[in-house]
Amino acid sequence: MNRVRAAAPQLAGLVPYDPKYLPAEAFLSANENPRDVDGELRELIGRRIAKVPLNRYPDPLAGGLRDMIAEANGLDRDHVLIGNGGDELLFNLALAWGGPGRTCLNFPPTFSVYAANARLTNTAVVDIARTEDFSIDEEAAFERLAAGDIDYVIVASPNNPTGLRCPQAFIERLLDATDALVMVDEAYFEFSRQTARPLLATHENLVILRTFSKAFSLAGVRLGYILANP
Ligand SMILES: *Cc1c(COP(=O)(O)O)cnc(C)c1O
């Protein structure tokens, strides 16, 4: 057949994301670290890669790496999930907690990937606009959550693109106010040093997203992880 039926309707008109990078030293829109990893580390990585059996599938659950990340965070392996960049984990979240008939709560302006993933997975998005100083309109959020139909919430802290941290008290109140899955996107945790991690012990609905792309200068590796209840 020399024609093909249309893809899923929510994809109609979707344009591939092309950042159109121009020659420059720093790409502020990508938020990469402008400095590459140093020579010694680069050599170490090269030596380890030289020993990888390229004919074999890797461990799909990345057990060894999960152990190391778990240990660094005072958790066990089954609290850690690895992704091909944080972006893959964000997409998986939308696949697993979103979908037709399901709804996510979003606080724009924030990372545009959240809304894009909702669209790709046919998840309804409820936007609660930030206030004039870009903080979250907390009372509006709780009022909307009280309706009980929100399936997941994503809070970036520090937020991209505003740089603001989200108050810990709000995150804790949010986790207590709903059984929706609450993802705290800590892509910039290494800069803020503020984490929701202690709340994992008491809140089964908390998921924390981290990445090696920003502070660790490893955007080229495409490695992100989540910390969460198993
Ligand atoms: C960069 C970023 C991520 C994830 O990036 P990856 O390179 O896919 O790991 C997630 N959230 C925010 C807010 C970011 O800025």
GROMACS .gro file of C-alpha atoms and ligand atoms in nm:
model
  245
    1MET     CA    1   0.000   0.000   0.000
    2ASN     CA    2   0.136   0.339  -0.088
    3ARG     CA    3  -0.047   0.524   0.189
    4VAL     CA    4  -0.071   0.489   0.561
    5ARG     CA    5  -0.348   0.562   0.806
    6ALA     CA    6  -0.295   0.850   1.048
    7ALA     CA    7  -0.104   0.809   1.373
    8ALA     CA    8  -0.281   0.855   1.707
    9PRO     CA    9  -0.483   1.179   1.693
   10GLN     CA   10  -0.301   1.348   1.983
   11LEU     CA   11   0.012   1.347   1.764
   12ALA     CA   12  -0.143   1.543   1.477
   13GLY     CA   13   0.060   1.852   1.391
   14LEU     CA   14   0.340   1.763   1.631
   15VAL     CA   15   0.674   1.901   1.511
   16PRO     CA   16   1.005   1.728   1.605
   17TYR     CA   17   1.202   1.926   1.862
   18ASP     CA   18   1.508   2.083   1.699
   19PRO     CA   19   1.704   2.312   1.933
   20LYS     CA   20   1.880   2.471   1.630
   21TYR     CA   21   2.208   2.523   1.812
   22LEU     CA   22   2.429   2.798   1.668
   23PRO     CA   23   2.807   2.791   1.717
   24ALA     CA   24   2.867   2.907   2.077
   25GLU     CA   25   3.060   2.834   2.397
   26ALA     CA   26   2.758   2.797   2.620
   27PHE     CA   27   2.405   2.687   2.533
   28LEU     CA   28   2.193   2.850   2.799
   29SER     CA   29   1.872   2.697   2.668
   30ALA     CA   30   2.016   2.345   2.718
   31ASN     CA   31   2.150   2.418   3.067
   32GLU     CA   32   2.449   2.194   3.004
   33ASN     CA   33   2.766   2.244   3.199
   34PRO     CA   34   2.984   2.446   2.956
   35ARG     CA   35   3.295   2.263   3.084
   36ASP     CA   36   3.357   1.905   2.972
   37VAL     CA   37   3.479   1.636   3.216
   38ASP     CA   38   3.854   1.664   3.282
   39GLY     CA   39   4.118   1.460   3.100
   40GLU     CA   40   4.187   1.210   3.377
   41LEU     CA   41   3.822   1.115   3.412
   42ARG     CA   42   3.783   1.105   3.033
   43GLU     CA   43   4.071   0.856   3.015
   44LEU     CA   44   3.918   0.639   3.287
   45ILE     CA   45   3.586   0.632   3.103
   46GLY     CA   46   3.766   0.539   2.780
   47ARG     CA   47   3.948   0.252   2.945
   48ARG     CA   48   3.627   0.113   3.094
   49ILE     CA   49   3.439   0.146   2.764
   50ALA     CA   50   3.721  -0.042   2.586
   51LYS     CA   51   3.634  -0.346   2.800
   52VAL     CA   52   3.259  -0.345   2.738
   53PRO     CA   53   3.142  -0.653   2.543
   54LEU     CA   54   2.964  -0.473   2.261
   55ASN     CA   55   2.800  -0.792   2.130
   56ARG     CA   56   2.611  -0.839   2.458
   57TYR     CA   57   2.296  -0.669   2.580
   58PRO     CA   58   2.368  -0.471   2.894
   59ASP     CA   59   2.198  -0.554   3.225
   60PRO     CA   60   1.857  -0.399   3.151
   61LEU     CA   61   1.805  -0.306   3.517
   62ALA     CA   62   2.161  -0.170   3.562
   63GLY     CA   63   2.197  -0.344   3.899
   64GLY     CA   64   2.556  -0.239   3.968
   65LEU     CA   65   2.495   0.128   3.893
   66ARG     CA   66   2.173   0.124   4.096
   67ASP     CA   67   2.367  -0.013   4.393
   68MET     CA   68   2.615   0.275   4.372
   69ILE     CA   69   2.345   0.541   4.338
   70ALA     CA   70   2.146   0.379   4.620
   71GLU     CA   71   2.448   0.380   4.847
   72ALA     CA   72   2.523   0.746   4.772
   73ASN     CA   73   2.167   0.829   4.877
   74GLY     CA   74   2.132   0.601   5.179
   75LEU     CA   75   1.880   0.377   5.004
   76ASP     CA   76   1.859   0.023   4.860
   77ARG     CA   77   1.883  -0.088   4.497
   78ASP     CA   78   1.508  -0.132   4.464
   79HIS     CA   79   1.456   0.238   4.540
   80VAL     CA   80   1.651   0.336   4.226
   81LEU     CA   81   1.553   0.326   3.859
   82ILE     CA   82   1.787   0.425   3.576
   83GLY     CA   83   1.682   0.597   3.255
   84ASN     CA   84   1.826   0.709   2.923
   85GLY     CA   85   1.841   1.063   3.057
   86GLY     CA   86   1.591   1.202   3.303
   87ASP     CA   87   1.374   1.267   2.999
   88GLU     CA   88   1.311   0.895   2.949
   89LEU     CA   89   1.199   0.861   3.309
   90LEU     CA   90   0.969   1.160   3.272
   91PHE     CA   91   0.816   0.993   2.967
   92ASN     CA   92   0.781   0.663   3.153
   93LEU     CA   93   0.605   0.846   3.434
   94ALA     CA   94   0.353   0.985   3.185
   95LEU     CA   95   0.305   0.637   3.036
   96ALA     CA   96   0.254   0.473   3.374
   97TRP     CA   97   0.057   0.734   3.569
   98GLY     CA   98  -0.095   0.927   3.278
   99GLY     CA   99  -0.282   0.812   2.968
  100PRO     CA  100  -0.636   0.853   2.836
  101GLY     CA  101  -0.879   0.953   3.110
  102ARG     CA  102  -0.599   1.054   3.344
  103THR     CA  103  -0.480   1.396   3.455
  104CYS     CA  104  -0.157   1.563   3.562
  105LEU     CA  105  -0.107   1.885   3.754
  106ASN     CA  106   0.152   2.125   3.612
  107PHE     CA  107   0.294   2.457   3.735
  108PRO     CA  108   0.401   2.667   3.433
  109PRO     CA  109   0.631   2.831   3.348
  110THR     CA  110   0.831   2.512   3.404
  111PHE     CA  111   1.019   2.241   3.208
  112SER     CA  112   0.828   2.211   2.879
  113VAL     CA  113   0.889   1.834   2.860
  114TYR     CA  114   0.616   1.770   3.122
  115ALA     CA  115   0.338   1.911   2.903
  116ALA     CA  116   0.487   1.755   2.588
  117ASN     CA  117   0.485   1.408   2.748
  118ALA     CA  118   0.128   1.455   2.863
  119ARG     CA  119   0.030   1.537   2.508
  120LEU     CA  120   0.215   1.234   2.366
  121THR     CA  121   0.039   1.003   2.611
  122ASN     CA  122  -0.305   1.160   2.583
  123THR     CA  123  -0.297   1.276   2.944
  124ALA     CA  124  -0.507   1.578   3.040
  125VAL     CA  125  -0.305   1.866   3.186
  126VAL     CA  126  -0.433   2.101   3.454
  127ASP     CA  127  -0.212   2.412   3.461
  128ILE     CA  128  -0.184   2.624   3.773
  129ALA     CA  129   0.004   2.935   3.669
  130ARG     CA  130   0.281   3.054   3.896
  131THR     CA  131   0.239   3.387   4.072
  132GLU     CA  132   0.408   3.708   3.959
  133ASP     CA  133   0.734   3.618   4.141
  134PHE     CA  134   0.722   3.266   3.984
  135SER     CA  135   0.642   3.084   4.307
  136ILE     CA  136   0.372   2.816   4.303
  137ASP     CA  137   0.020   2.933   4.384
  138GLU     CA  138  -0.006   2.691   4.675
  139GLU     CA  139  -0.366   2.754   4.772
  140ALA     CA  140  -0.483   2.716   4.412
  141ALA     CA  141  -0.291   2.388   4.396
  142PHE     CA  142  -0.452   2.244   4.708
  143GLU     CA  143  -0.794   2.361   4.601
  144ARG     CA  144  -0.757   2.183   4.266
  145LEU     CA  145  -0.613   1.867   4.422
  146ALA     CA  146  -0.912   1.842   4.654
  147ALA     CA  147  -1.128   1.742   4.354
  148GLY     CA  148  -0.944   1.408   4.373
  149ASP     CA  149  -0.896   1.351   3.999
  150ILE     CA  150  -0.525   1.436   3.969
  151ASP     CA  151  -0.314   1.125   3.896
  152TYR     CA  152   0.031   1.280   3.905
  153VAL     CA  153   0.198   1.611   3.984
  154ILE     CA  154   0.544   1.733   3.882
  155VAL     CA  155   0.727   1.999   4.080
  156ALA     CA  156   1.072   2.107   3.957
  157SER     CA  157   1.296   2.230   4.238
  158PRO     CA  158   1.496   2.429   4.152
  159ASN     CA  159   1.257   2.511   3.871
  160ASN     CA  160   1.366   2.535   3.509
  161PRO     CA  161   1.354   2.809   3.373
  162THR     CA  162   1.302   3.030   3.681
  163GLY     CA  163   1.575   2.888   3.908
  164LEU     CA  164   1.349   2.905   4.214
  165ARG     CA  165   1.352   2.632   4.477
  166CYS     CA  166   1.019   2.502   4.594
  167PRO     CA  167   0.968   2.535   4.972
  168GLN     CA  168   1.012   2.196   5.146
  169ALA     CA  169   0.703   2.268   5.356
  170PHE     CA  170   0.493   2.289   5.038
  171ILE     CA  171   0.629   1.961   4.905
  172GLU     CA  172   0.549   1.788   5.234
  173ARG     CA  173   0.200   1.938   5.246
  174LEU     CA  174   0.147   1.831   4.885
  175LEU     CA  175   0.248   1.473   4.961
  176ASP     CA  176   0.008   1.468   5.255
  177ALA     CA  177  -0.280   1.626   5.064
  178THR     CA  178  -0.305   1.370   4.783
  179ASP     CA  179  -0.244   1.007   4.691
  180ALA     CA  180  -0.145   1.126   4.342
  181LEU     CA  181   0.212   1.041   4.248
  182VAL     CA  182   0.424   1.349   4.318
  183MET     CA  183   0.745   1.379   4.120
  184VAL     CA  184   0.997   1.629   4.252
  185ASP     CA  185   1.233   1.702   3.963
  186GLU     CA  186   1.572   1.762   4.125
  187ALA     CA  187   1.775   1.795   3.802
  188TYR     CA  188   1.959   2.084   3.972
  189PHE     CA  189   1.986   1.929   4.318
  190GLU     CA  190   2.367   1.940   4.314
  191PHE     CA  191   2.344   2.320   4.292
  192SER     CA  192   2.062   2.374   4.541
  193ARG     CA  193   2.163   2.101   4.791
  194GLN     CA  194   1.797   2.084   4.890
  195THR     CA  195   1.630   1.747   4.849
  196ALA     CA  196   1.297   1.583   4.927
  197ARG     CA  197   1.477   1.252   4.984
  198PRO     CA  198   1.409   1.228   5.362
  199LEU     CA  199   1.037   1.230   5.279
  200LEU     CA  200   1.071   0.899   5.094
  201ALA     CA  201   1.062   0.718   5.429
  202THR     CA  202   0.715   0.847   5.508
  203HIS     CA  203   0.553   0.912   5.168
  204GLU     CA  204   0.490   0.626   4.928
  205ASN     CA  205   0.365   0.872   4.665
  206LEU     CA  206   0.699   1.055   4.629
  207VAL     CA  207   0.932   1.009   4.331
  208ILE     CA  208   1.253   1.213   4.296
  209LEU     CA  209   1.415   1.269   3.956
  210ARG     CA  210   1.788   1.336   3.919
  211THR     CA  211   2.027   1.354   3.625
  212PHE     CA  212   2.397   1.337   3.546
  213SER     CA  213   2.348   1.590   3.264
  214LYS     CA  214   2.390   1.916   3.453
  215ALA     CA  215   2.627   1.942   3.751
  216PHE     CA  216   2.820   1.629   3.648
  217SER     CA  217   2.890   1.758   3.294
  218LEU     CA  218   2.763   1.432   3.144
  219ALA     CA  219   2.476   1.537   2.916
  220GLY     CA  220   2.636   1.327   2.641
  221VAL     CA  221   2.599   1.009   2.846
  222ARG     CA  222   2.217   1.038   2.868
  223LEU     CA  223   2.186   0.910   3.223
  224GLY     CA  224   1.917   0.996   3.472
  225TYR     CA  225   1.766   0.817   3.771
  226ILE     CA  226   1.475   0.823   4.007
  227LEU     CA  227   1.465   0.762   4.380
  228ALA     CA  228   1.132   0.623   4.496
  229ASN     CA  229   0.943   0.366   4.689
  230PRO     CA  230   0.999   0.026   4.517
  231LIG     C1  231   1.784   1.889   3.210
  231LIG     C2  232   1.661   1.859   3.285
  231LIG     C3  233   1.612   1.727   3.301
  231LIG     C4  234   1.669   1.601   3.245
  231LIG     O1  235   1.761   1.607   3.149
  231LIG     P1  236   1.829   1.474   3.093
  231LIG     O2  237   1.946   1.526   3.020
  231LIG     O3  238   1.728   1.404   3.007
  231LIG     O4  239   1.867   1.388   3.211
  231LIG     C5  240   1.497   1.709   3.376
  231LIG     N1  241   1.435   1.812   3.432
  231LIG     C6  242   1.477   1.938   3.421
  231LIG     C7  243   1.403   2.046   3.489
  231LIG     C8  244   1.591   1.967   3.346
  231LIG     O5  245   1.630   2.094   3.332
   0.00000   0.00000   0.00000
